[in-house]
Structure formats: C-alpha cells, structure tokens
Amino acid sequence: LRHHPNCESCGGQAKVLDHLLGHSGDWEARFWSGPFQALCESCHNTKTNQERVDRERDWKPLNRRLWRTMSKG
C-alpha cells in the first residue's frame, strides 16, 4: 500500500491489499500468494460480496444434482 496508496477501482485511499485471484479460504494463499491490488474498504467489500454471490450461484446446481443422487439411494 505504501507504493500504491490509491484504490485501483475508484482512486480513493487504499486500505486493503486484495487478491486479484480468489483464495477461497485457503489460509496459505490468503497471506502469501499474489498478485495483489490496492483497494479501499468499500471497493474491497463490494468485490468480496460479488465473489461470494458468484460462488454460491455456481454451487447451487451441483448441490441440487448431488441431493437428487443421494436421495434416490
């Protein structure tokens, strides 16, 4: 953040170092794997919430198929 003090999204003051590629809760990747981008808290929260919505949307069809398969047995 010292080298990139402005949010990459809105140009405001960056306070969060964000992963460009999602880490999906992997603690090792969460702290050490890049690439990163500087974001303000608002832009980071917006991005994180959208990633969560996308992840849940992608899992719902799989969960339905799995449930149907398991309930037949």
Short mmCIF file of N, CA and C in Angstrom, two decimals:
data_model
loop_
_atom_site.label_atom_id
_atom_site.label_comp_id
_atom_site.label_asym_id
_atom_site.label_seq_id
_atom_site.Cartn_x
_atom_site.Cartn_y
_atom_site.Cartn_z
N LEU A 1 0.82 -1.20 0.00
CA LEU A 1 0.00 0.00 0.00
C LEU A 1 0.86 1.26 0.00
N ARG A 2 2.04 1.11 0.53
CA ARG A 2 2.96 2.25 0.54
C ARG A 2 3.30 2.68 -0.88
N HIS A 3 3.44 1.70 -1.78
CA HIS A 3 3.79 2.01 -3.17
C HIS A 3 2.57 2.31 -4.04
N HIS A 4 1.40 1.86 -3.60
CA HIS A 4 0.16 2.08 -4.35
C HIS A 4 -0.92 2.57 -3.37
N PRO A 5 -0.88 3.82 -2.97
CA PRO A 5 -1.78 4.33 -1.93
C PRO A 5 -3.22 4.57 -2.39
N ASN A 6 -3.48 4.49 -3.69
CA ASN A 6 -4.83 4.76 -4.20
C ASN A 6 -5.52 3.46 -4.61
N CYS A 7 -6.83 3.43 -4.38
CA CYS A 7 -7.66 2.29 -4.76
C CYS A 7 -7.60 2.10 -6.28
N GLU A 8 -7.36 0.87 -6.70
CA GLU A 8 -7.29 0.56 -8.14
C GLU A 8 -8.66 0.71 -8.81
N SER A 9 -9.73 0.66 -8.02
CA SER A 9 -11.07 0.71 -8.59
C SER A 9 -11.62 2.13 -8.67
N CYS A 10 -11.58 2.85 -7.54
CA CYS A 10 -12.22 4.17 -7.52
C CYS A 10 -11.25 5.34 -7.36
N GLY A 11 -9.99 5.05 -7.05
CA GLY A 11 -9.00 6.11 -6.90
C GLY A 11 -8.93 6.69 -5.50
N GLY A 12 -9.80 6.24 -4.58
CA GLY A 12 -9.78 6.72 -3.20
C GLY A 12 -8.57 6.18 -2.45
N GLN A 13 -8.52 6.44 -1.16
CA GLN A 13 -7.39 5.99 -0.35
C GLN A 13 -7.50 4.48 -0.10
N ALA A 14 -6.49 3.74 -0.54
CA ALA A 14 -6.47 2.29 -0.38
C ALA A 14 -6.12 1.93 1.06
N LYS A 15 -6.84 0.94 1.59
CA LYS A 15 -6.58 0.46 2.94
C LYS A 15 -6.47 -1.05 2.99
N VAL A 16 -6.76 -1.72 1.87
CA VAL A 16 -6.79 -3.17 1.83
C VAL A 16 -5.93 -3.67 0.67
N LEU A 17 -5.13 -4.70 0.93
CA LEU A 17 -4.39 -5.37 -0.12
C LEU A 17 -5.21 -6.59 -0.53
N ASP A 18 -5.76 -6.55 -1.72
CA ASP A 18 -6.72 -7.54 -2.18
C ASP A 18 -6.07 -8.52 -3.15
N HIS A 19 -6.50 -9.80 -3.08
CA HIS A 19 -6.04 -10.81 -4.03
C HIS A 19 -6.78 -10.62 -5.35
N LEU A 20 -6.05 -10.54 -6.43
CA LEU A 20 -6.70 -10.48 -7.74
C LEU A 20 -7.38 -11.80 -8.06
N LEU A 21 -6.78 -12.90 -7.63
CA LEU A 21 -7.36 -14.22 -7.81
C LEU A 21 -7.88 -14.69 -6.46
N GLY A 22 -9.12 -15.17 -6.41
CA GLY A 22 -9.71 -15.60 -5.15
C GLY A 22 -8.92 -16.72 -4.49
N HIS A 23 -8.92 -16.74 -3.17
CA HIS A 23 -8.19 -17.76 -2.43
C HIS A 23 -9.13 -18.79 -1.81
N SER A 24 -10.42 -18.54 -1.84
CA SER A 24 -11.44 -19.47 -1.35
C SER A 24 -11.16 -20.00 0.04
N GLY A 25 -10.66 -19.15 0.92
CA GLY A 25 -10.43 -19.56 2.30
C GLY A 25 -9.14 -20.31 2.54
N ASP A 26 -8.34 -20.54 1.51
CA ASP A 26 -7.04 -21.21 1.68
C ASP A 26 -6.11 -20.27 2.44
N TRP A 27 -5.81 -20.60 3.69
CA TRP A 27 -5.06 -19.68 4.56
C TRP A 27 -3.65 -19.41 4.05
N GLU A 28 -3.00 -20.39 3.47
CA GLU A 28 -1.66 -20.16 2.93
C GLU A 28 -1.72 -19.16 1.78
N ALA A 29 -2.64 -19.36 0.86
CA ALA A 29 -2.81 -18.44 -0.27
C ALA A 29 -3.29 -17.08 0.20
N ARG A 30 -4.09 -17.09 1.26
CA ARG A 30 -4.67 -15.85 1.75
C ARG A 30 -3.60 -14.84 2.15
N PHE A 31 -2.51 -15.31 2.71
CA PHE A 31 -1.48 -14.40 3.21
C PHE A 31 -0.27 -14.23 2.30
N TRP A 32 0.05 -15.23 1.47
CA TRP A 32 1.33 -15.16 0.77
C TRP A 32 1.26 -15.16 -0.74
N SER A 33 0.15 -15.56 -1.32
CA SER A 33 0.09 -15.66 -2.78
C SER A 33 -0.43 -14.38 -3.42
N GLY A 34 0.22 -13.94 -4.45
CA GLY A 34 -0.24 -12.78 -5.21
C GLY A 34 -0.86 -13.27 -6.49
N PRO A 35 -1.16 -12.42 -7.41
CA PRO A 35 -0.94 -10.98 -7.40
C PRO A 35 -1.99 -10.25 -6.56
N PHE A 36 -1.62 -9.06 -6.12
CA PHE A 36 -2.47 -8.26 -5.26
C PHE A 36 -2.83 -6.94 -5.94
N GLN A 37 -3.84 -6.27 -5.39
CA GLN A 37 -4.18 -4.92 -5.82
C GLN A 37 -4.60 -4.12 -4.58
N ALA A 38 -4.34 -2.84 -4.61
CA ALA A 38 -4.73 -1.95 -3.52
C ALA A 38 -6.18 -1.51 -3.73
N LEU A 39 -7.02 -1.65 -2.69
CA LEU A 39 -8.41 -1.23 -2.77
C LEU A 39 -8.81 -0.48 -1.50
N CYS A 40 -9.80 0.39 -1.61
CA CYS A 40 -10.39 1.00 -0.42
C CYS A 40 -11.31 -0.06 0.20
N GLU A 41 -11.75 0.16 1.42
CA GLU A 41 -12.59 -0.83 2.10
C GLU A 41 -13.91 -1.05 1.35
N SER A 42 -14.51 0.01 0.86
CA SER A 42 -15.79 -0.10 0.17
C SER A 42 -15.67 -0.96 -1.10
N CYS A 43 -14.66 -0.69 -1.92
CA CYS A 43 -14.48 -1.47 -3.15
C CYS A 43 -14.12 -2.91 -2.83
N HIS A 44 -13.32 -3.12 -1.79
CA HIS A 44 -12.96 -4.48 -1.39
C HIS A 44 -14.20 -5.25 -0.94
N ASN A 45 -15.05 -4.62 -0.13
CA ASN A 45 -16.26 -5.28 0.34
C ASN A 45 -17.20 -5.60 -0.81
N THR A 46 -17.33 -4.68 -1.75
CA THR A 46 -18.16 -4.92 -2.93
C THR A 46 -17.64 -6.11 -3.73
N LYS A 47 -16.35 -6.14 -3.97
CA LYS A 47 -15.72 -7.23 -4.74
C LYS A 47 -15.88 -8.56 -4.01
N THR A 48 -15.63 -8.57 -2.70
CA THR A 48 -15.74 -9.80 -1.91
C THR A 48 -17.17 -10.33 -1.90
N ASN A 49 -18.14 -9.44 -1.72
CA ASN A 49 -19.55 -9.86 -1.73
C ASN A 49 -19.96 -10.41 -3.09
N GLN A 50 -19.50 -9.80 -4.18
CA GLN A 50 -19.82 -10.30 -5.51
C GLN A 50 -19.20 -11.68 -5.74
N GLU A 51 -17.98 -11.87 -5.28
CA GLU A 51 -17.33 -13.19 -5.40
C GLU A 51 -18.11 -14.24 -4.62
N ARG A 52 -18.62 -13.88 -3.45
CA ARG A 52 -19.40 -14.81 -2.63
C ARG A 52 -20.70 -15.18 -3.35
N VAL A 53 -21.39 -14.19 -3.91
CA VAL A 53 -22.63 -14.45 -4.66
C VAL A 53 -22.34 -15.35 -5.86
N ASP A 54 -21.28 -15.07 -6.59
CA ASP A 54 -20.92 -15.89 -7.75
C ASP A 54 -20.60 -17.33 -7.34
N ARG A 55 -19.87 -17.49 -6.25
CA ARG A 55 -19.50 -18.83 -5.77
C ARG A 55 -20.75 -19.61 -5.36
N GLU A 56 -21.67 -18.97 -4.65
CA GLU A 56 -22.91 -19.64 -4.23
C GLU A 56 -23.76 -20.00 -5.44
N ARG A 57 -23.83 -19.11 -6.42
CA ARG A 57 -24.60 -19.38 -7.64
C ARG A 57 -24.03 -20.59 -8.37
N ASP A 58 -22.72 -20.68 -8.45
CA ASP A 58 -22.07 -21.79 -9.15
C ASP A 58 -22.27 -23.12 -8.43
N TRP A 59 -22.39 -23.09 -7.10
CA TRP A 59 -22.53 -24.33 -6.33
C TRP A 59 -23.96 -24.84 -6.28
N LYS A 60 -24.96 -23.99 -6.42
CA LYS A 60 -26.35 -24.43 -6.27
C LYS A 60 -26.74 -25.54 -7.23
N PRO A 61 -26.44 -25.46 -8.53
CA PRO A 61 -26.81 -26.57 -9.42
C PRO A 61 -26.12 -27.88 -9.03
N LEU A 62 -24.87 -27.81 -8.62
CA LEU A 62 -24.14 -29.01 -8.20
C LEU A 62 -24.80 -29.60 -6.95
N ASN A 63 -25.15 -28.76 -5.99
CA ASN A 63 -25.78 -29.25 -4.77
C ASN A 63 -27.13 -29.91 -5.06
N ARG A 64 -27.91 -29.36 -5.98
CA ARG A 64 -29.20 -29.96 -6.34
C ARG A 64 -29.00 -31.34 -6.95
N ARG A 65 -28.04 -31.46 -7.88
CA ARG A 65 -27.78 -32.77 -8.50
C ARG A 65 -27.31 -33.77 -7.47
N LEU A 66 -26.44 -33.35 -6.58
CA LEU A 66 -25.92 -34.22 -5.53
C LEU A 66 -27.05 -34.67 -4.61
N TRP A 67 -27.93 -33.76 -4.23
CA TRP A 67 -29.05 -34.09 -3.35
C TRP A 67 -29.97 -35.12 -4.03
N ARG A 68 -30.27 -34.91 -5.32
CA ARG A 68 -31.12 -35.87 -6.03
C ARG A 68 -30.48 -37.26 -6.06
N THR A 69 -29.18 -37.30 -6.32
CA THR A 69 -28.46 -38.57 -6.38
C THR A 69 -28.49 -39.26 -5.02
N MET A 70 -28.24 -38.52 -3.95
CA MET A 70 -28.19 -39.10 -2.61
C MET A 70 -29.58 -39.54 -2.14
N SER A 71 -30.62 -38.81 -2.50
CA SER A 71 -31.97 -39.14 -2.02
C SER A 71 -32.56 -40.34 -2.75
N LYS A 72 -32.03 -40.69 -3.92
CA LYS A 72 -32.52 -41.87 -4.65
C LYS A 72 -32.04 -43.16 -4.01
N GLY A 73 -30.87 -43.11 -3.38
CA GLY A 73 -30.23 -44.31 -2.82
C GLY A 73 -30.92 -44.82 -1.64
#
